[in-house]
CSV table of C-alpha atoms in Angstrom, one decimal:
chain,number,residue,atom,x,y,z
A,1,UNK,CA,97.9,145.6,97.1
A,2,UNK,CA,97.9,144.1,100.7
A,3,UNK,CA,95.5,144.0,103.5
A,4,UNK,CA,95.7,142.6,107.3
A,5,UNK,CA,93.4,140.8,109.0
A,6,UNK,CA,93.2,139.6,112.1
A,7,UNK,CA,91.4,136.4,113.2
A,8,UNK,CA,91.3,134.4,116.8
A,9,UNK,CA,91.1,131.0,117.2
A,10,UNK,CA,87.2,130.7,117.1
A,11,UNK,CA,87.0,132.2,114.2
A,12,UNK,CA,85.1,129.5,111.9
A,13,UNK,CA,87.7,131.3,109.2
A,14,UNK,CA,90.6,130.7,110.9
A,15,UNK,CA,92.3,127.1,109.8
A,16,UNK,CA,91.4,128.1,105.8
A,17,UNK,CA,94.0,131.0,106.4
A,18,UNK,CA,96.3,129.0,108.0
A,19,UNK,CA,95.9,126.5,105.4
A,20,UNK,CA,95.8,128.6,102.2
A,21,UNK,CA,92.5,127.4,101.8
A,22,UNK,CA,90.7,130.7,101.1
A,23,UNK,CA,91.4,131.8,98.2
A,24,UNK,CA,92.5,130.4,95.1
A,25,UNK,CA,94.7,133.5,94.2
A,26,UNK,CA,95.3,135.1,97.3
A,27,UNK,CA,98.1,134.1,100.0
A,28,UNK,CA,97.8,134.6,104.0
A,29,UNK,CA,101.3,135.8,105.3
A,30,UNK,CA,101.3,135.4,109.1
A,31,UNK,CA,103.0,138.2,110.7
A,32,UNK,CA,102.0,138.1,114.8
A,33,UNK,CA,100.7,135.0,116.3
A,34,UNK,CA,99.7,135.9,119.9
A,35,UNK,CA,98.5,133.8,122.9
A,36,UNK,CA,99.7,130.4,120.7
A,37,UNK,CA,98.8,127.2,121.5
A,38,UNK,CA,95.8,128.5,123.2
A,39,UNK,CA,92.3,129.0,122.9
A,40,UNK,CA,92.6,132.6,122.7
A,41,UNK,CA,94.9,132.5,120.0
A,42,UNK,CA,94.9,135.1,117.7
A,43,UNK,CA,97.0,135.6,114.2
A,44,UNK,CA,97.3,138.8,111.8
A,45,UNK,CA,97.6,138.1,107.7
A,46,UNK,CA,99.0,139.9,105.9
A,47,UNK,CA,96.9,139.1,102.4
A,48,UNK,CA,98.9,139.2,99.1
A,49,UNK,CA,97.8,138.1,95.3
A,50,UNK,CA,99.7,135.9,94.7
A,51,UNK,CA,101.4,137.8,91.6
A,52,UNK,CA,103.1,139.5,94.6
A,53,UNK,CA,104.5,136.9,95.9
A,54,UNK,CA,108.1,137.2,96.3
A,55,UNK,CA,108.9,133.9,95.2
A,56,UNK,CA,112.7,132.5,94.2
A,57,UNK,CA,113.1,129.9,91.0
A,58,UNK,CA,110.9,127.2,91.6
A,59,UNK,CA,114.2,124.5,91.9
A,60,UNK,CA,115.3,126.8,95.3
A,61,UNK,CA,111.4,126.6,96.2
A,62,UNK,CA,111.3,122.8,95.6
A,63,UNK,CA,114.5,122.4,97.5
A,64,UNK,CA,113.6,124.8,100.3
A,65,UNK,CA,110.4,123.1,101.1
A,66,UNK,CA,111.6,119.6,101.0
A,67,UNK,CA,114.1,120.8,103.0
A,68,UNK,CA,117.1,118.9,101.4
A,69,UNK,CA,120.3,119.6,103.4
A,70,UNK,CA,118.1,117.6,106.4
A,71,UNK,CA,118.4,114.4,103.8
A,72,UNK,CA,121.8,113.9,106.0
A,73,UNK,CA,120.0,112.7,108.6
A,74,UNK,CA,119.3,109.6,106.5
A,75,UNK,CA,121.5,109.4,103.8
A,76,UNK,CA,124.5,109.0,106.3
A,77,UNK,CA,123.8,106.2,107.9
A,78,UNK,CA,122.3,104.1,105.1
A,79,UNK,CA,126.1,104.5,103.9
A,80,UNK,CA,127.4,103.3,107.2
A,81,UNK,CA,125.5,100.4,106.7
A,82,UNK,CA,125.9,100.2,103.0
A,83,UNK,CA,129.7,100.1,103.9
A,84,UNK,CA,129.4,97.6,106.4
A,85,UNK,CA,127.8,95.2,104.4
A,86,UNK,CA,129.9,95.6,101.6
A,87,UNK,CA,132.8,95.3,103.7
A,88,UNK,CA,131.4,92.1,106.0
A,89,UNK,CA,129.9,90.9,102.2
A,90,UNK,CA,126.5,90.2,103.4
A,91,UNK,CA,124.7,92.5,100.6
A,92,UNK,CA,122.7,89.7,99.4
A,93,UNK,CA,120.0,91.5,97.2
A,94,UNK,CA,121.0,95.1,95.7
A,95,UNK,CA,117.6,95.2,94.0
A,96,UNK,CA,115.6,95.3,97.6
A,97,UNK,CA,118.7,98.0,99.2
A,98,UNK,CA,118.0,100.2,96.2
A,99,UNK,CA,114.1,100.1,96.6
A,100,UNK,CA,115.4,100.4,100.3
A,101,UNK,CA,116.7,103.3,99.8
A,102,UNK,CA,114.3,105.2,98.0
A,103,UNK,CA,111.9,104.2,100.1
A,104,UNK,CA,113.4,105.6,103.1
A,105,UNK,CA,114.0,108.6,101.7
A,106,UNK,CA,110.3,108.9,100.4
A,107,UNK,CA,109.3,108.4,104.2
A,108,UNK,CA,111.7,110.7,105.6
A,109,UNK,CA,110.5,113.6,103.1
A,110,UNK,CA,106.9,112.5,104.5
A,111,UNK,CA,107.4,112.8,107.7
A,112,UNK,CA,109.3,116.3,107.1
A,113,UNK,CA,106.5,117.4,105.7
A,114,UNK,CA,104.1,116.9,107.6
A,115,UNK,CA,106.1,118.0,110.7
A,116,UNK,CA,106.4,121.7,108.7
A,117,UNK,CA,102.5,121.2,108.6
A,118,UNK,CA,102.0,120.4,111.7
A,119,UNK,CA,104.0,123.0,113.1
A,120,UNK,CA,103.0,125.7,110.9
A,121,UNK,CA,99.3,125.0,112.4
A,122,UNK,CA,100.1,124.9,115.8
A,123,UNK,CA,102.3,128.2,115.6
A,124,UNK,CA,105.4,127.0,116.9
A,125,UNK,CA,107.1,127.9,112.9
A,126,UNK,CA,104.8,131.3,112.8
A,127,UNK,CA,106.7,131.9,116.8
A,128,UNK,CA,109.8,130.9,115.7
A,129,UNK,CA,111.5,133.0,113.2
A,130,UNK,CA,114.3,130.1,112.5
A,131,UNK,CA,112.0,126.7,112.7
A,132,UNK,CA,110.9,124.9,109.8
A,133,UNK,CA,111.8,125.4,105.8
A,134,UNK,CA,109.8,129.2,106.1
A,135,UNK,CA,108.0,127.7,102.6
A,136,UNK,CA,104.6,128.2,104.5
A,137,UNK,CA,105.3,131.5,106.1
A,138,UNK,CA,106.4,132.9,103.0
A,139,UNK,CA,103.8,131.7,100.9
A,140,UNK,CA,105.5,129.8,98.5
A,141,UNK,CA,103.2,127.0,99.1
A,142,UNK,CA,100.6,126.4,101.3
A,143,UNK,CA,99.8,124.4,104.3
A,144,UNK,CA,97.1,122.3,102.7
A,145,UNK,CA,99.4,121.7,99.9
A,146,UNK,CA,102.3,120.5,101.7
A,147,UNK,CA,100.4,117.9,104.3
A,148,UNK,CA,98.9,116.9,100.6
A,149,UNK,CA,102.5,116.2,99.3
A,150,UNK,CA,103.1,114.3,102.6
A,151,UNK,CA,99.9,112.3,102.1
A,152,UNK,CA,101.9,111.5,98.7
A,153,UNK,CA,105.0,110.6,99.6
A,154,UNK,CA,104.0,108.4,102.8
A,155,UNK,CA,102.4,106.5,99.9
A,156,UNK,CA,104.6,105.9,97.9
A,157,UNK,CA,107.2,105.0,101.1
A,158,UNK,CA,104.7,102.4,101.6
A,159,UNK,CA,104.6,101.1,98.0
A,160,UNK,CA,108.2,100.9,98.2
A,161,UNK,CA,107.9,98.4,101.5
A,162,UNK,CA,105.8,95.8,99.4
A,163,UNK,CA,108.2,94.0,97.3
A,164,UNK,CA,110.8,94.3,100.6
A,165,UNK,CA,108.4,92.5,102.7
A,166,UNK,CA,107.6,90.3,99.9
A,167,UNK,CA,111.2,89.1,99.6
A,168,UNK,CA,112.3,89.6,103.6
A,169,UNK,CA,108.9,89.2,105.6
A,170,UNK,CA,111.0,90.1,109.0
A,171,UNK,CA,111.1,93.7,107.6
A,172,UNK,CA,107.3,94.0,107.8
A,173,UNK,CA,107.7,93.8,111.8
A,174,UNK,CA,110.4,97.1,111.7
A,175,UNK,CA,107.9,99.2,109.3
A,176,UNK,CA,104.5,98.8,111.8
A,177,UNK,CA,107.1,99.2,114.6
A,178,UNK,CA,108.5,102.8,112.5
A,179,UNK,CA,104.4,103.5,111.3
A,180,UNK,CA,103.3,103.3,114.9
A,181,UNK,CA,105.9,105.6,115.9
A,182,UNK,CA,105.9,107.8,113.4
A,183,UNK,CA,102.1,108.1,113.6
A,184,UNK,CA,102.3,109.0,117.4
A,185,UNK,CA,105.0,111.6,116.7
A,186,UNK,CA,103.8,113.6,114.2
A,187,UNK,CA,99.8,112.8,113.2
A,188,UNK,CA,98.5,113.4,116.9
A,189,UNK,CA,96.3,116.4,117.1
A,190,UNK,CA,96.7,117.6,120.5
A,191,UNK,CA,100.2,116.9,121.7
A,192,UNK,CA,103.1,115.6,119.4
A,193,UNK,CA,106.4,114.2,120.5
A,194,UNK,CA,108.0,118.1,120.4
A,195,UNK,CA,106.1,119.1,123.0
A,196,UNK,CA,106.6,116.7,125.2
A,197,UNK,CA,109.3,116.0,127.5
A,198,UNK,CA,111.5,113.3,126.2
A,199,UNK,CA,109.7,113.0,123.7
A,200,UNK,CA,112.7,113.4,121.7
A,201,UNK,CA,113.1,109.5,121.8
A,202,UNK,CA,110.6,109.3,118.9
A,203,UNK,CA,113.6,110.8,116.5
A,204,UNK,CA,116.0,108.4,118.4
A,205,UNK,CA,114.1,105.5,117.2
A,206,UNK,CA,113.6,106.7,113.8
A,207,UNK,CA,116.6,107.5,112.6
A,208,UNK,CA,118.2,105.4,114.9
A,209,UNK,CA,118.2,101.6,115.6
A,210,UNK,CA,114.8,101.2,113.9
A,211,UNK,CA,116.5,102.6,110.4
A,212,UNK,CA,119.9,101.1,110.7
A,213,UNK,CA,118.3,97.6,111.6
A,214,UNK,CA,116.0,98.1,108.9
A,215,UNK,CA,118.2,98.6,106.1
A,216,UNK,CA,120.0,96.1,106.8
A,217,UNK,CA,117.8,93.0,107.2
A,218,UNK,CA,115.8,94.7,103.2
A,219,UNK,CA,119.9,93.9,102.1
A,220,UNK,CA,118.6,90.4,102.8
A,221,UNK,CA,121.3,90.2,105.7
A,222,UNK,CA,120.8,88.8,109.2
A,223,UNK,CA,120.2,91.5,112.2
A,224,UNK,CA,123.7,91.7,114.2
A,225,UNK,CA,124.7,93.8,117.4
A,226,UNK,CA,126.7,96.4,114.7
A,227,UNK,CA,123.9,97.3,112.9
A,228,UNK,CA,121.9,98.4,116.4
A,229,UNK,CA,125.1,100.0,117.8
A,230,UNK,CA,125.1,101.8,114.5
A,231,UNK,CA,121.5,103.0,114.8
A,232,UNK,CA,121.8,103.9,118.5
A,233,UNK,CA,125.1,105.9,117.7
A,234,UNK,CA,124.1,107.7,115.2
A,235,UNK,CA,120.1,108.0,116.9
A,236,UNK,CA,122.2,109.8,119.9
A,237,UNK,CA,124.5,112.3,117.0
A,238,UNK,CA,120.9,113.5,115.7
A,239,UNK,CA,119.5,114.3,119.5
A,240,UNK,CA,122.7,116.8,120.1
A,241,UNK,CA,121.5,118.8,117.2
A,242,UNK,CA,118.0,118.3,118.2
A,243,UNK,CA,119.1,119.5,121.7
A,244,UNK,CA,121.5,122.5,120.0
A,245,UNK,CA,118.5,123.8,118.3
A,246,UNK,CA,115.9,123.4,121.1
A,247,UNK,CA,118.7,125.5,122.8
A,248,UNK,CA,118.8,128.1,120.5
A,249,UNK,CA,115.5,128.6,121.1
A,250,UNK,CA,115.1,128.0,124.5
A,251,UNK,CA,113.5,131.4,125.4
A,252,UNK,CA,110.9,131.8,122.8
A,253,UNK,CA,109.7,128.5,122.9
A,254,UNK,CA,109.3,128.9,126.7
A,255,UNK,CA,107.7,132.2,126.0
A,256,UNK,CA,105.3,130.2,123.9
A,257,UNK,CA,104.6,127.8,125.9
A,258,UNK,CA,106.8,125.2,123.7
A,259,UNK,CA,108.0,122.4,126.5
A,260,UNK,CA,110.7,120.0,125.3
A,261,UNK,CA,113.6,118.6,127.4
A,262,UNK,CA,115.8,121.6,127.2
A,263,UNK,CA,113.1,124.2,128.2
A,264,UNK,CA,111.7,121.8,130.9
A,265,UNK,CA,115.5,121.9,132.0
A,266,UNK,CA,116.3,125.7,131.9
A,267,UNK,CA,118.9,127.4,130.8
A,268,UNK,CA,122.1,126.1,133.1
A,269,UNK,CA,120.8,122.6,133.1
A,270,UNK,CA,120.7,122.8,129.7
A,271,UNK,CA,124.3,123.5,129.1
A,272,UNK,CA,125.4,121.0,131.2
A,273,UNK,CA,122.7,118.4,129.3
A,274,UNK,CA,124.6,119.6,125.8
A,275,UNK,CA,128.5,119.1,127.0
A,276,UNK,CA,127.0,116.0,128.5
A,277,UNK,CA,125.5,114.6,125.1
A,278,UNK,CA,128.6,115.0,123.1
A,279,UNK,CA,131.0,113.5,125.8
A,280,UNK,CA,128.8,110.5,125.9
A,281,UNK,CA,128.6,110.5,122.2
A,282,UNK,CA,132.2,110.8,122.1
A,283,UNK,CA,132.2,107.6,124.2
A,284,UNK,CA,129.8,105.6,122.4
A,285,UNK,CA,131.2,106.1,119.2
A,286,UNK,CA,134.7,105.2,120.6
A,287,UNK,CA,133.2,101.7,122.0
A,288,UNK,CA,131.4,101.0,118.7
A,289,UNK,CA,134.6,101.0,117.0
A,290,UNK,CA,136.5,99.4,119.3
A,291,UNK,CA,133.9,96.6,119.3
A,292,UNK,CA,133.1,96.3,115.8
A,293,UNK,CA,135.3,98.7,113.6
A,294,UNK,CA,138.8,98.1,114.8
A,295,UNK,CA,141.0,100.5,117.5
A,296,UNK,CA,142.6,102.3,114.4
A,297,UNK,CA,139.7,104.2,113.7
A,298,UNK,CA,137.9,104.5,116.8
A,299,UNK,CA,140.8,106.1,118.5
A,300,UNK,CA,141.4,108.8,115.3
A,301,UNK,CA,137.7,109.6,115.0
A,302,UNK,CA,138.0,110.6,118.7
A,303,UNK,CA,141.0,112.0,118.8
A,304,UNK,CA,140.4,114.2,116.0
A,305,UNK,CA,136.8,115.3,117.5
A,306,UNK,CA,137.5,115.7,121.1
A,307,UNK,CA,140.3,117.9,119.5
A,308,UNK,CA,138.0,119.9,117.4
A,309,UNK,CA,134.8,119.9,120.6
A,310,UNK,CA,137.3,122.6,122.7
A,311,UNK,CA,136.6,125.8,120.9
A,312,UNK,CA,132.8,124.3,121.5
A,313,UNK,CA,132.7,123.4,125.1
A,314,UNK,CA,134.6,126.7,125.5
A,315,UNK,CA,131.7,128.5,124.1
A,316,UNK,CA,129.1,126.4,125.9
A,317,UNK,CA,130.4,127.3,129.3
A,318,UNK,CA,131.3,130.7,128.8
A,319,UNK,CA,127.9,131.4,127.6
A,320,UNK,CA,126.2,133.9,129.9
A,321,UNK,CA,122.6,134.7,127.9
A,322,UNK,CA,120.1,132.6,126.0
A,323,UNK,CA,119.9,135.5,123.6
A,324,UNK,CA,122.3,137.0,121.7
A,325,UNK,CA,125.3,136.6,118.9
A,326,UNK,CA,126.9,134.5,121.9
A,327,UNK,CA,124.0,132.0,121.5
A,328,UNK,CA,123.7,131.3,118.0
A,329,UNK,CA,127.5,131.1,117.6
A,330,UNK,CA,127.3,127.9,120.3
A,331,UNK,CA,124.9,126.3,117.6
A,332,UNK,CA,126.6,127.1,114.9
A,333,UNK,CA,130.4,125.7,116.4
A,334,UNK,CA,128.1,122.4,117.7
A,335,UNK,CA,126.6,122.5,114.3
A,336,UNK,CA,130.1,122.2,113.1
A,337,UNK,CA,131.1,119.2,114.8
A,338,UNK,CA,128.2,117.5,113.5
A,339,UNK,CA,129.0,117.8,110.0
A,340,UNK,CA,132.5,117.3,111.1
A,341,UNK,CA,131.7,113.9,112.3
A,342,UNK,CA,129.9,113.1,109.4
A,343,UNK,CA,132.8,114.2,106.9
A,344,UNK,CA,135.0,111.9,109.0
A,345,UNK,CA,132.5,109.0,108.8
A,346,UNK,CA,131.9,109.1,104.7
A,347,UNK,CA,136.3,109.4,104.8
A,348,UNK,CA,136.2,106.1,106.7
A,349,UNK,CA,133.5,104.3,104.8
A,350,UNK,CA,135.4,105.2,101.1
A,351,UNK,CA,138.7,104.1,103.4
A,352,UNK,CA,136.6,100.8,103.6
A,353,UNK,CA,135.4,100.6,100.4
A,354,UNK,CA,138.9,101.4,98.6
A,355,UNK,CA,141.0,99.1,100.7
């Protein structure tokens, strides 16, 4: 049997609901979150045992909350730069890329995490009905438990970093360069990178230039220009889906007093900031090959995406509302071309690897 309750912000209950914290078999559900990000907030639960629950197989939970599809974001260009050194045969120490690698992947699910924590508490995943893995809202798991499972995993990111710093000490200067940027982004309690504008250049750096360059100097290689160009190409590919899905939600998040660069932007500017993003990213990836890669490839890849980027750019300006069918098919068409690009990326790389 459930029950609603409503609680404001002052409430000296109100973060244990939000957290889970309150009861040991009871879940709070949050259904309406009103005046968020303010401090006249004010949320209703809906309060469930937790035998009523509706709850999938624990594999889909574990998978939904760790939000594994995102593992793209990292995986792909540790192969670019798996390839490349392969390729250049600069892939000194497999033992330290391996570690590397799960490493990496330890911190990334950390910082996911935490970020579904952090957002769950400040009510921008209880405003936005398609943000976040929906694990909290649903009550799968709590809040307190998954900033608990970040706590775990950032540990045992950093564990990973000791034997890698041990055996390349250089990598140590990357790592509190990623720490101090990953600790302003998502473990500020006021105002984190999302809500800021440009503060996008937090995930830049990330899963840019400071991951590529990374990686490749725990190989035990030497930092070169391709491995930056790398990281800043692919840095720029994750900010047009960053900028996609801030643009799918560019009215409720200004109704909620979300600002990011899109909102700040409006609507039209928006657009133009989009179509802009992938014709430079078009660009950029057509000089990195060209420099590094070889003309070949460069012009295909470009070809074959600036082909495949009509039907999107068609959508983009045609797009008359920023709600609506319309909307959501723009995303899911620049969506497309994302995992488009990667598809053609992992063809080149086993191109490289088989020839």
């Amino acid at each position: 049997m459930s029950e609603l309750v409503t609680l404001s912000k002052t409430s000296p209950e109100f973060e244990s609901y939000l957290l889970g914290t309150f009861s040991k078999d009871k879940r709070a559900l949050p259904l309406q979150t009103l005046n968020v990000n303010s401090a006249s907030e004010t949320v209703t639960f809906r309060i469930l045992p937790l035998k009523d629950i509706l709850c999938p197989n624990p594999l889909t939970v574990c998978l939904m909350t760790f939000k594994v599809r995102s593992f793209l974001l990292v995986l792909t260009p540790l192969l670019l730069m798996l390839t490349k050194n392969i390729a250049d045969g600069t892939l000194l120490d497999p033992l330290t890329s391996v570690i590397a690698t799960v490493g990496v992947l330890f911190a990334f699910i950390a910082v996911n995490l935490r970020n579904d924590y952090m957002d769950h508490m400040k009510g921008v995943d209880r405003v936005l009905e398609r943000s976040g893995s929906r694990a909290i809202q649903n009550g799968w798991v709590t809040a307190a438990q998954v900033k608990s499972y970040s706590s775990l995993f950032l540990a045992l990111a950093l564990l990973c970093s000791v034997p890698i710093v041990f055996a390349f000490p250089i990598v140590a200067a990357v790592i509190a360069l990623s720490l101090v940027v990953g600790l302003w982004a998502q473990f500020k309690k006021q105002n984190s990178f999302k809500y800021q504008i440009g503060g996008e250049l937090a995930l830049f750096l990330m899963l840019g230039p400071l991951l590529t360059v990374g990686y490749q100097l725990a190989m035990g290689a030497h930092f070169d220009q391709e491995s930056f160009w790398i990281g800043c190409v692919w840095g720029w590919l994750v900010l047009f889906v960053v900028h996609l899905r801030n643009f799918m939600n560019i009215l409720p998040s200004a109704q909620a007093g979300f600002t990011n660069t899109v909102n700040w932007l409006g609507f039209d500017k928006s657009r133009r900031l989009i179509a802009f993003w992938w014709g430079a990213f078009l660009a950029f990836n057509l000089c990195y090959h060209l420099l590094f890669a070889g003309s070949y490839w460069g012009i295909y890849l470009t070809g074959v995406l600036a082909f495949v980027s009509v039907n999107f750019i068609y959508k983009l300006k045609n797009l008359s509302s920023s709600v609506g069918s319309e909307l959501r098919a723009v995303f899911r068409s620049g969506f497309a071309l994302f995992l488009i690009t990667i598809g053609l990326w992992v063809f080149e790389c086993l191109w490289y690897l088989l020839d």
